[in-house]
PDB file of C-alpha atoms in Angstrom:
ATOM      1  CA  MET A   1      74.253 -15.722 117.987  1.00 89.00           C
ATOM      2  CA  ASN A   2      76.989 -13.327 119.086  1.00 90.00           C
ATOM      3  CA  ALA A   3      78.629 -16.126 121.084  1.00 93.00           C
ATOM      4  CA  LEU A   4      78.407 -18.498 118.112  1.00 93.00           C
ATOM      5  CA  ARG A   5      79.802 -15.852 115.778  1.00 92.00           C
ATOM      6  CA  ALA A   6      82.728 -15.230 118.138  1.00 93.00           C
ATOM      7  CA  PHE A   7      83.308 -18.981 118.429  1.00 93.00           C
ATOM      8  CA  ALA A   8      83.287 -19.440 114.633  1.00 91.00           C
ATOM      9  CA  ALA A   9      85.811 -16.632 114.146  1.00 91.00           C
ATOM     10  CA  ALA A  10      88.071 -17.723 117.003  1.00 92.00           C
ATOM     11  CA  GLY A  11      87.969 -21.347 115.855  1.00 91.00           C
ATOM     12  CA  SER A  12      89.060 -20.358 112.357  1.00 89.00           C
ATOM     13  CA  ARG A  13      91.803 -17.986 113.484  1.00 89.00           C
ATOM     14  CA  LEU A  14      92.860 -19.848 116.678  1.00 91.00           C
ATOM     15  CA  ASN A  15      93.596 -16.459 118.133  1.00 91.00           C
ATOM     16  CA  PHE A  16      91.184 -14.239 120.076  1.00 92.00           C
ATOM     17  CA  ARG A  17      92.895 -11.026 118.971  1.00 90.00           C
ATOM     18  CA  ALA A  18      92.713 -11.956 115.299  1.00 89.00           C
ATOM     19  CA  ALA A  19      89.073 -12.969 115.762  1.00 90.00           C
ATOM     20  CA  SER A  20      88.315  -9.628 117.398  1.00 90.00           C
ATOM     21  CA  ASP A  21      89.825  -7.824 114.402  1.00 88.00           C
ATOM     22  CA  ASP A  22      87.628  -9.852 112.052  1.00 85.00           C
ATOM     23  CA  LEU A  23      84.491  -9.092 114.067  1.00 88.00           C
ATOM     24  CA  GLY A  24      85.284  -5.457 114.816  1.00 88.00           C
ATOM     25  CA  VAL A  25      85.018  -5.891 118.600  1.00 91.00           C
ATOM     26  CA  SER A  26      87.514  -5.981 121.467  1.00 92.00           C
ATOM     27  CA  GLN A  27      89.557  -9.048 122.341  1.00 92.00           C
ATOM     28  CA  GLY A  28      87.915  -9.034 125.759  1.00 92.00           C
ATOM     29  CA  ALA A  29      84.470  -9.161 124.150  1.00 93.00           C
ATOM     30  CA  VAL A  30      85.453 -12.260 122.173  1.00 93.00           C
ATOM     31  CA  ALA A  31      86.844 -13.952 125.276  1.00 93.00           C
ATOM     32  CA  GLN A  32      83.670 -13.122 127.222  1.00 94.00           C
ATOM     33  CA  GLN A  33      81.410 -14.569 124.495  1.00 94.00           C
ATOM     34  CA  ILE A  34      83.490 -17.759 124.406  1.00 94.00           C
ATOM     35  CA  ARG A  35      83.205 -18.120 128.193  1.00 94.00           C
ATOM     36  CA  LEU A  36      79.432 -17.640 127.992  1.00 94.00           C
ATOM     37  CA  LEU A  37      79.175 -20.318 125.311  1.00 95.00           C
ATOM     38  CA  GLU A  38      81.373 -22.753 127.255  1.00 94.00           C
ATOM     39  CA  ASP A  39      79.272 -22.174 130.394  1.00 94.00           C
ATOM     40  CA  HIS A  40      76.073 -22.722 128.415  1.00 94.00           C
ATOM     41  CA  LEU A  41      77.342 -25.970 126.871  1.00 94.00           C
ATOM     42  CA  GLY A  42      79.170 -27.214 129.956  1.00 93.00           C
ATOM     43  CA  GLN A  43      82.155 -27.940 127.697  1.00 91.00           C
ATOM     44  CA  THR A  44      85.631 -26.472 127.325  1.00 94.00           C
ATOM     45  CA  LEU A  45      85.951 -25.496 123.679  1.00 94.00           C
ATOM     46  CA  PHE A  46      89.469 -24.036 123.685  1.00 94.00           C
ATOM     47  CA  THR A  47      92.760 -24.799 125.325  1.00 93.00           C
ATOM     48  CA  ARG A  48      94.480 -21.520 126.164  1.00 89.00           C
ATOM     49  CA  LEU A  49      98.104 -21.401 124.969  1.00 89.00           C
ATOM     50  CA  PRO A  50     100.878 -18.845 125.597  1.00 84.00           C
ATOM     51  CA  ARG A  51     100.215 -17.575 122.084  1.00 82.00           C
ATOM     52  CA  GLY A  52      96.733 -18.121 120.733  1.00 84.00           C
ATOM     53  CA  VAL A  53      94.398 -21.000 121.482  1.00 91.00           C
ATOM     54  CA  ALA A  54      93.722 -24.542 120.298  1.00 92.00           C
ATOM     55  CA  LEU A  55      90.378 -26.247 119.873  1.00 93.00           C
ATOM     56  CA  THR A  56      89.648 -29.136 122.200  1.00 93.00           C
ATOM     57  CA  SER A  57      88.329 -32.362 120.652  1.00 91.00           C
ATOM     58  CA  ALA A  58      84.770 -31.326 121.470  1.00 92.00           C
ATOM     59  CA  GLY A  59      85.490 -27.812 120.270  1.00 91.00           C
ATOM     60  CA  ALA A  60      86.822 -29.012 116.909  1.00 91.00           C
ATOM     61  CA  ILE A  61      83.717 -31.125 116.260  1.00 91.00           C
ATOM     62  CA  TYR A  62      81.415 -28.309 117.320  1.00 93.00           C
ATOM     63  CA  HIS A  63      83.313 -25.695 115.269  1.00 92.00           C
ATOM     64  CA  ALA A  64      82.997 -27.709 112.070  1.00 89.00           C
ATOM     65  CA  GLU A  65      79.215 -27.857 112.474  1.00 90.00           C
ATOM     66  CA  VAL A  66      78.851 -24.217 113.513  1.00 91.00           C
ATOM     67  CA  LYS A  67      80.953 -23.117 110.531  1.00 87.00           C
ATOM     68  CA  ARG A  68      78.819 -25.248 108.219  1.00 83.00           C
ATOM     69  CA  ALA A  69      75.658 -23.711 109.679  1.00 87.00           C
ATOM     70  CA  PHE A  70      76.909 -20.176 109.043  1.00 85.00           C
ATOM     71  CA  ASP A  71      77.808 -21.160 105.463  1.00 79.00           C
ATOM     72  CA  ILE A  72      74.279 -22.464 104.928  1.00 78.00           C
ATOM     73  CA  LEU A  73      72.789 -19.249 106.335  1.00 81.00           C
ATOM     74  CA  ARG A  74      74.998 -17.130 104.068  1.00 74.00           C
ATOM     75  CA  ASP A  75      74.029 -19.109 100.965  1.00 68.00           C
ATOM     76  CA  ALA A  76      70.326 -19.080 101.877  1.00 69.00           C
ATOM     77  CA  THR A  77      70.390 -15.323 102.381  1.00 68.00           C
ATOM     78  CA  GLY A  78      72.024 -14.855  98.998  1.00 61.00           C
ATOM     79  CA  GLN A  79      69.367 -16.957  97.298  1.00 58.00           C
ATOM     80  CA  VAL A  80      66.459 -15.166  98.970  1.00 59.00           C
ATOM     81  CA  SER A  81      67.883 -11.727  98.238  1.00 55.00           C
ATOM     82  CA  GLY A  82      68.168 -12.670  94.577  1.00 50.00           C
ATOM     83  CA  GLY A  83      71.735 -11.477  94.354  1.00 51.00           C
ATOM     84  CA  SER A  84      74.359 -13.021  92.123  1.00 56.00           C
ATOM     85  CA  GLU A  85      76.590 -15.651  93.681  1.00 72.00           C
ATOM     86  CA  SER A  86      80.162 -14.557  94.277  1.00 83.00           C
ATOM     87  CA  LEU A  87      83.216 -16.788  94.144  1.00 90.00           C
ATOM     88  CA  THR A  88      86.770 -15.901  95.093  1.00 92.00           C
ATOM     89  CA  ILE A  89      89.682 -17.357  93.145  1.00 95.00           C
ATOM     90  CA  SER A  90      93.182 -16.946  94.551  1.00 94.00           C
ATOM     91  CA  VAL A  91      95.973 -17.390  92.001  1.00 95.00           C
ATOM     92  CA  THR A  92      99.645 -16.553  91.669  1.00 94.00           C
ATOM     93  CA  PRO A  93     100.341 -13.149  90.050  1.00 93.00           C
ATOM     94  CA  THR A  94     101.902 -14.725  86.945  1.00 95.00           C
ATOM     95  CA  PHE A  95      98.986 -17.132  86.497  1.00 96.00           C
ATOM     96  CA  ALA A  96      96.605 -14.186  86.834  1.00 95.00           C
ATOM     97  CA  THR A  97      98.262 -11.987  84.217  1.00 94.00           C
ATOM     98  CA  ARG A  98      99.352 -14.665  81.748  1.00 95.00           C
ATOM     99  CA  LEU A  99      96.415 -17.121  81.836  1.00 96.00           C
ATOM    100  CA  LEU A 100      93.399 -16.244  83.975  1.00 96.00           C
ATOM    101  CA  ILE A 101      92.554 -12.685  82.937  1.00 93.00           C
ATOM    102  CA  GLN A 102      92.484 -13.439  79.215  1.00 92.00           C
ATOM    103  CA  SER A 103      90.226 -16.460  79.850  1.00 94.00           C
ATOM    104  CA  LEU A 104      87.646 -14.776  82.096  1.00 92.00           C
ATOM    105  CA  PRO A 105      85.385 -13.668  79.208  1.00 92.00           C
ATOM    106  CA  SER A 106      84.696 -17.315  78.375  1.00 93.00           C
ATOM    107  CA  LEU A 107      83.741 -17.970  82.015  1.00 92.00           C
ATOM    108  CA  ASN A 108      81.455 -14.943  82.023  1.00 90.00           C
ATOM    109  CA  ALA A 109      79.823 -16.230  78.841  1.00 91.00           C
ATOM    110  CA  ILE A 110      78.876 -19.616  80.286  1.00 90.00           C
ATOM    111  CA  LEU A 111      78.217 -18.473  83.882  1.00 89.00           C
ATOM    112  CA  PRO A 112      77.029 -14.851  83.619  1.00 88.00           C
ATOM    113  CA  GLU A 113      75.327 -15.029  87.025  1.00 84.00           C
ATOM    114  CA  VAL A 114      78.636 -15.565  88.867  1.00 87.00           C
ATOM    115  CA  ASN A 115      80.645 -12.630  90.176  1.00 88.00           C
ATOM    116  CA  ILE A 116      84.322 -13.639  90.212  1.00 90.00           C
ATOM    117  CA  ARG A 117      86.665 -11.988  92.708  1.00 90.00           C
ATOM    118  CA  THR A 118      90.335 -12.567  91.914  1.00 92.00           C
ATOM    119  CA  ILE A 119      93.163 -12.363  94.443  1.00 91.00           C
ATOM    120  CA  ALA A 120      96.710 -12.470  93.043  1.00 92.00           C
ATOM    121  CA  THR A 121      99.184 -13.684  95.674  1.00 90.00           C
ATOM    122  CA  VAL A 122     101.784 -16.384  96.258  1.00 86.00           C
ATOM    123  CA  ALA A 123     100.911 -16.639  99.950  1.00 82.00           C
ATOM    124  CA  VAL A 124      99.574 -19.960 101.189  1.00 75.00           C
ATOM    125  CA  THR A 125      95.797 -19.775 101.301  1.00 73.00           C
ATOM    126  CA  ASP A 126      93.719 -20.345 104.431  1.00 79.00           C
ATOM    127  CA  PHE A 127      90.375 -20.985 102.756  1.00 85.00           C
ATOM    128  CA  ASP A 128      88.324 -20.031 105.828  1.00 79.00           C
ATOM    129  CA  ARG A 129      90.304 -17.020 106.982  1.00 77.00           C
ATOM    130  CA  ASP A 130      90.798 -15.556 103.495  1.00 81.00           C
ATOM    131  CA  GLN A 131      87.275 -16.544 102.339  1.00 83.00           C
ATOM    132  CA  VAL A 132      88.720 -18.182  99.219  1.00 90.00           C
ATOM    133  CA  ASP A 133      86.727 -20.758  97.259  1.00 92.00           C
ATOM    134  CA  ILE A 134      89.327 -21.956  94.728  1.00 95.00           C
ATOM    135  CA  ALA A 135      93.096 -21.491  94.605  1.00 95.00           C
ATOM    136  CA  VAL A 136      95.770 -22.075  91.971  1.00 96.00           C
ATOM    137  CA  ARG A 137      99.196 -22.645  93.457  1.00 95.00           C
ATOM    138  CA  GLU A 138     102.687 -23.713  92.425  1.00 93.00           C
ATOM    139  CA  ILE A 139     103.070 -26.552  94.925  1.00 92.00           C
ATOM    140  CA  ARG A 140     103.867 -30.218  95.320  1.00 90.00           C
ATOM    141  CA  PRO A 141     102.082 -33.123  97.038  1.00 89.00           C
ATOM    142  CA  PRO A 142     101.153 -34.248  99.628  1.00 90.00           C
ATOM    143  CA  PHE A 143      98.187 -31.998 100.352  1.00 90.00           C
ATOM    144  CA  PRO A 144      96.319 -31.491 103.643  1.00 88.00           C
ATOM    145  CA  ALA A 145      93.586 -34.059 104.240  1.00 88.00           C
ATOM    146  CA  GLU A 146      90.912 -31.349 104.237  1.00 88.00           C
ATOM    147  CA  GLN A 147      91.857 -30.140 100.738  1.00 91.00           C
ATOM    148  CA  GLU A 148      91.103 -31.455  97.249  1.00 93.00           C
ATOM    149  CA  ALA A 149      93.730 -30.846  94.559  1.00 95.00           C
ATOM    150  CA  GLN A 150      93.880 -31.474  90.806  1.00 96.00           C
ATOM    151  CA  LEU A 151      96.993 -31.103  88.670  1.00 96.00           C
ATOM    152  CA  LEU A 152      96.646 -28.369  86.046  1.00 96.00           C
ATOM    153  CA  PHE A 153     100.032 -28.632  84.340  1.00 95.00           C
ATOM    154  CA  ARG A 154     103.615 -29.612  84.960  1.00 93.00           C
ATOM    155  CA  GLN A 155     106.288 -27.014  84.459  1.00 92.00           C
ATOM    156  CA  ASN A 156     108.557 -27.161  81.428  1.00 93.00           C
ATOM    157  CA  PHE A 157     111.165 -24.410  81.634  1.00 95.00           C
ATOM    158  CA  ILE A 158     112.568 -22.915  78.438  1.00 95.00           C
ATOM    159  CA  LEU A 159     114.689 -19.963  77.365  1.00 95.00           C
ATOM    160  CA  VAL A 160     112.765 -17.273  75.492  1.00 95.00           C
ATOM    161  CA  CYS A 161     113.565 -13.946  73.924  1.00 93.00           C
ATOM    162  CA  SER A 162     112.214 -11.536  71.348  1.00 93.00           C
ATOM    163  CA  PRO A 163     113.049 -12.375  67.706  1.00 91.00           C
ATOM    164  CA  HIS A 164     114.459  -8.843  67.455  1.00 88.00           C
ATOM    165  CA  LEU A 165     117.116  -9.729  70.037  1.00 86.00           C
ATOM    166  CA  LEU A 166     118.514 -12.602  67.959  1.00 78.00           C
ATOM    167  CA  LYS A 167     118.200 -10.771  64.633  1.00 73.00           C
ATOM    168  CA  ASP A 168     120.054 -13.004  62.179  1.00 61.00           C
ATOM    169  CA  GLY A 169     121.495 -15.285  64.851  1.00 58.00           C
ATOM    170  CA  PRO A 170     120.567 -18.952  65.433  1.00 54.00           C
ATOM    171  CA  CYS A 171     117.148 -19.825  66.893  1.00 57.00           C
ATOM    172  CA  THR A 172     118.787 -22.272  69.301  1.00 59.00           C
ATOM    173  CA  VAL A 173     121.617 -21.112  71.501  1.00 69.00           C
ATOM    174  CA  THR A 174     124.168 -22.849  73.693  1.00 74.00           C
ATOM    175  CA  PRO A 175     125.123 -21.967  77.290  1.00 76.00           C
ATOM    176  CA  ASP A 176     128.310 -20.379  75.963  1.00 78.00           C
ATOM    177  CA  SER A 177     126.454 -18.137  73.538  1.00 81.00           C
ATOM    178  CA  VAL A 178     123.815 -17.256  76.154  1.00 86.00           C
ATOM    179  CA  ARG A 179     126.512 -15.820  78.422  1.00 84.00           C
ATOM    180  CA  SER A 180     127.058 -13.001  75.941  1.00 84.00           C
ATOM    181  CA  MET A 181     123.343 -12.080  75.931  1.00 89.00           C
ATOM    182  CA  PRO A 182     121.508  -9.880  78.456  1.00 93.00           C
ATOM    183  CA  LEU A 183     119.923 -12.085  81.120  1.00 95.00           C
ATOM    184  CA  LEU A 184     116.553 -11.369  82.740  1.00 96.00           C
ATOM    185  CA  HIS A 185     116.223 -12.671  86.305  1.00 94.00           C
ATOM    186  CA  ASP A 186     113.254 -13.393  88.548  1.00 92.00           C
ATOM    187  CA  ALA A 187     112.919 -14.586  92.136  1.00 86.00           C
ATOM    188  CA  TYR A 188     113.580 -18.240  91.258  1.00 87.00           C
ATOM    189  CA  GLY A 189     117.273 -17.999  90.375  1.00 86.00           C
ATOM    190  CA  HIS A 190     116.966 -20.228  87.297  1.00 90.00           C
ATOM    191  CA  TRP A 191     120.100 -18.806  85.653  1.00 92.00           C
ATOM    192  CA  GLN A 192     122.339 -20.000  88.489  1.00 89.00           C
ATOM    193  CA  THR A 193     120.969 -23.511  87.950  1.00 88.00           C
ATOM    194  CA  TYR A 194     121.342 -23.237  84.168  1.00 89.00           C
ATOM    195  CA  PHE A 195     124.992 -22.249  84.393  1.00 88.00           C
ATOM    196  CA  GLY A 196     125.711 -24.397  87.457  1.00 86.00           C
ATOM    197  CA  THR A 197     127.029 -21.527  89.518  1.00 83.00           C
ATOM    198  CA  GLY A 198     126.143 -19.793  92.744  1.00 78.00           C
ATOM    199  CA  ASP A 199     127.691 -16.530  91.583  1.00 81.00           C
ATOM    200  CA  ARG A 200     125.581 -13.445  91.012  1.00 81.00           C
ATOM    201  CA  LEU A 201     125.008 -13.047  87.289  1.00 87.00           C
ATOM    202  CA  PRO A 202     124.535  -9.694  85.551  1.00 90.00           C
ATOM    203  CA  GLY A 203     121.167  -8.445  84.388  1.00 92.00           C
ATOM    204  CA  PRO A 204     118.014  -6.895  85.866  1.00 93.00           C
ATOM    205  CA  THR A 205     115.970  -8.808  88.460  1.00 93.00           C
ATOM    206  CA  PHE A 206     112.163  -8.794  88.663  1.00 93.00           C
ATOM    207  CA  ASN A 207     110.098  -9.976  91.622  1.00 90.00           C
ATOM    208  CA  GLN A 208     107.444 -11.516  89.339  1.00 90.00           C
ATOM    209  CA  VAL A 209     107.895 -13.909  86.407  1.00 93.00           C
ATOM    210  CA  SER A 210     105.319 -11.929  84.415  1.00 94.00           C
ATOM    211  CA  LEU A 211     107.578  -8.859  84.565  1.00 94.00           C
ATOM    212  CA  ALA A 212     110.540 -10.846  83.237  1.00 95.00           C
ATOM    213  CA  ILE A 213     108.312 -12.054  80.385  1.00 96.00           C
ATOM    214  CA  ASP A 214     107.291  -8.468  79.622  1.00 96.00           C
ATOM    215  CA  ALA A 215     110.953  -7.472  79.519  1.00 95.00           C
ATOM    216  CA  ALA A 216     111.698 -10.352  77.132  1.00 95.00           C
ATOM    217  CA  LEU A 217     108.797  -9.254  74.905  1.00 95.00           C
ATOM    218  CA  ALA A 218     110.330  -5.769  74.858  1.00 94.00           C
ATOM    219  CA  GLY A 219     113.605  -7.211  73.558  1.00 93.00           C
ATOM    220  CA  GLN A 220     115.544  -6.500  76.743  1.00 95.00           C
ATOM    221  CA  GLY A 221     117.061  -9.953  77.160  1.00 94.00           C
ATOM    222  CA  VAL A 222     116.602 -13.712  77.589  1.00 95.00           C
ATOM    223  CA  ALA A 223     114.324 -15.125  80.295  1.00 96.00           C
ATOM    224  CA  ILE A 224     113.818 -18.616  81.699  1.00 96.00           C
ATOM    225  CA  VAL A 225     110.084 -19.256  82.030  1.00 96.00           C
ATOM    226  CA  SER A 226     107.552 -22.056  82.220  1.00 95.00           C
ATOM    227  CA  ARG A 227     106.266 -22.748  78.701  1.00 95.00           C
ATOM    228  CA  ALA A 228     102.654 -22.617  79.916  1.00 95.00           C
ATOM    229  CA  PHE A 229     102.913 -18.853  80.438  1.00 97.00           C
ATOM    230  CA  VAL A 230     104.262 -17.974  76.980  1.00 96.00           C
ATOM    231  CA  GLN A 231     102.457 -20.392  74.650  1.00 95.00           C
ATOM    232  CA  ASP A 232     100.398 -17.655  72.999  1.00 94.00           C
ATOM    233  CA  ASP A 233     103.481 -15.457  72.539  1.00 95.00           C
ATOM    234  CA  LEU A 234     105.392 -18.341  70.960  1.00 95.00           C
ATOM    235  CA  LYS A 235     102.533 -19.110  68.558  1.00 95.00           C
ATOM    236  CA  ALA A 236     102.214 -15.445  67.590  1.00 95.00           C
ATOM    237  CA  GLY A 237     105.965 -15.071  67.044  1.00 93.00           C
ATOM    238  CA  ARG A 238     106.348 -12.429  69.732  1.00 94.00           C
ATOM    239  CA  LEU A 239     108.817 -14.701  71.543  1.00 95.00           C
ATOM    240  CA  ILE A 240     111.175 -17.422  70.331  1.00 93.00           C
ATOM    241  CA  ASP A 241     111.929 -20.669  72.132  1.00 92.00           C
ATOM    242  CA  VAL A 242     115.722 -20.743  72.121  1.00 90.00           C
ATOM    243  CA  GLY A 243     116.167 -24.021  73.976  1.00 89.00           C
ATOM    244  CA  PRO A 244     115.357 -26.006  77.119  1.00 91.00           C
ATOM    245  CA  ALA A 245     116.432 -24.613  80.464  1.00 90.00           C
ATOM    246  CA  GLY A 246     116.939 -28.052  82.029  1.00 79.00           C
ATOM    247  CA  GLY A 247     116.706 -28.671  85.742  1.00 68.00           C
ATOM    248  CA  GLY A 248     112.913 -28.840  85.894  1.00 68.00           C
ATOM    249  CA  SER A 249     110.947 -28.178  89.067  1.00 75.00           C
ATOM    250  CA  ASP A 250     109.510 -30.227  91.911  1.00 82.00           C
ATOM    251  CA  ARG A 251     106.565 -27.815  92.039  1.00 91.00           C
ATOM    252  CA  ASP A 252     103.752 -27.813  89.502  1.00 94.00           C
ATOM    253  CA  TYR A 253     100.486 -25.908  89.172  1.00 96.00           C
ATOM    254  CA  TYR A 254      97.490 -27.346  91.005  1.00 96.00           C
ATOM    255  CA  LEU A 255      93.864 -26.370  91.398  1.00 97.00           C
ATOM    256  CA  VAL A 256      92.967 -26.556  95.092  1.00 96.00           C
ATOM    257  CA  ARG A 257      89.794 -26.192  97.165  1.00 94.00           C
ATOM    258  CA  LYS A 258      88.547 -27.154 100.590  1.00 90.00           C
ATOM    259  CA  LYS A 259      86.653 -30.446 100.773  1.00 87.00           C
ATOM    260  CA  SER A 260      83.009 -30.046 101.694  1.00 81.00           C
ATOM    261  CA  GLN A 261      80.007 -32.280 102.251  1.00 72.00           C
ATOM    262  CA  ARG A 262      77.727 -29.404 101.328  1.00 75.00           C
ATOM    263  CA  PRO A 263      76.821 -29.194  97.608  1.00 75.00           C
ATOM    264  CA  ARG A 264      77.814 -25.969  95.855  1.00 83.00           C
ATOM    265  CA  PRO A 265      76.796 -26.286  92.203  1.00 87.00           C
ATOM    266  CA  MET A 266      78.242 -22.917  91.181  1.00 89.00           C
ATOM    267  CA  LEU A 267      81.618 -23.667  92.746  1.00 92.00           C
ATOM    268  CA  ASP A 268      81.629 -27.066  91.031  1.00 92.00           C
ATOM    269  CA  ALA A 269      80.896 -25.372  87.704  1.00 93.00           C
ATOM    270  CA  VAL A 270      83.795 -22.910  88.081  1.00 95.00           C
ATOM    271  CA  TRP A 271      86.075 -25.740  89.260  1.00 95.00           C
ATOM    272  CA  SER A 272      85.227 -27.745  86.120  1.00 95.00           C
ATOM    273  CA  TRP A 273      85.780 -24.683  83.928  1.00 95.00           C
ATOM    274  CA  CYS A 274      89.246 -24.169  85.426  1.00 96.00           C
ATOM    275  CA  LEU A 275      90.165 -27.798  84.739  1.00 96.00           C
ATOM    276  CA  ASP A 276      88.847 -27.633  81.153  1.00 95.00           C
ATOM    277  CA  THR A 277      90.546 -24.303  80.455  1.00 95.00           C
ATOM    278  CA  PHE A 278      93.971 -24.687  82.059  1.00 95.00           C
ATOM    279  CA  SER A 279      94.741 -28.421  82.268  1.00 92.00           C
ATOM    280  CA  GLY A 280      97.642 -29.521  80.126  1.00 81.00           C
ATOM    281  CA  HIS A 281      99.052 -26.078  79.386  1.00 77.00           C
TER     282      HIS A 281
END
């Protein structure tokens, strides 16, 4: 079992050192367990590379089955112990703060037996390494063959600001009038596209879109955001749509998971809830 556990970790990470960190043992111990397993099977499972390793054809086939077996053992143990099933959802920080968190009570109401773990990150998800079940990402097709993806919503960028910022001014502004207003920037650089310039424009910069939205809500300036993230604020009158931002995006929001032949009813239920809750925003 130790050899199989080392093989499963090394096959997922494709690096003996990273696998040793995951298992809490030395890199030499991982290498020794892999050698023992290869000797026992009479098969070479890894090709050693200058940096890391690669699975051989036989190793890749064997790893998929060993990984599936460990997944079955983990699920069976959870069922026997009577514990609640846990699912990990990885989403972008803005999606987490503007959409997911406020919707979680409805998920808890229909699936009270599920413990949801949320990871907010823009990093590309390795479902095995990060132990993530479902991810929401701002991406574009094509997707890896081993992943299933469903479109949640396409991005429609608009200019928004607090009604207190405009006061008695027009609800729709022009690029010329926007130049005289305080601009709120995020990591995407939408204002340069809006004005058709590569020059640095004045105004504070935030590393997350959600922070730029918060600043707009506080009346600190005008932000360019995807409508999906401010729909509730627009309906409540906390923000005003002051015009389209133009340009668009080649990246939209998708729900993504790893394809599996093994049935996971709880994961399917959360997947369906995500589609019902967030599609078409």
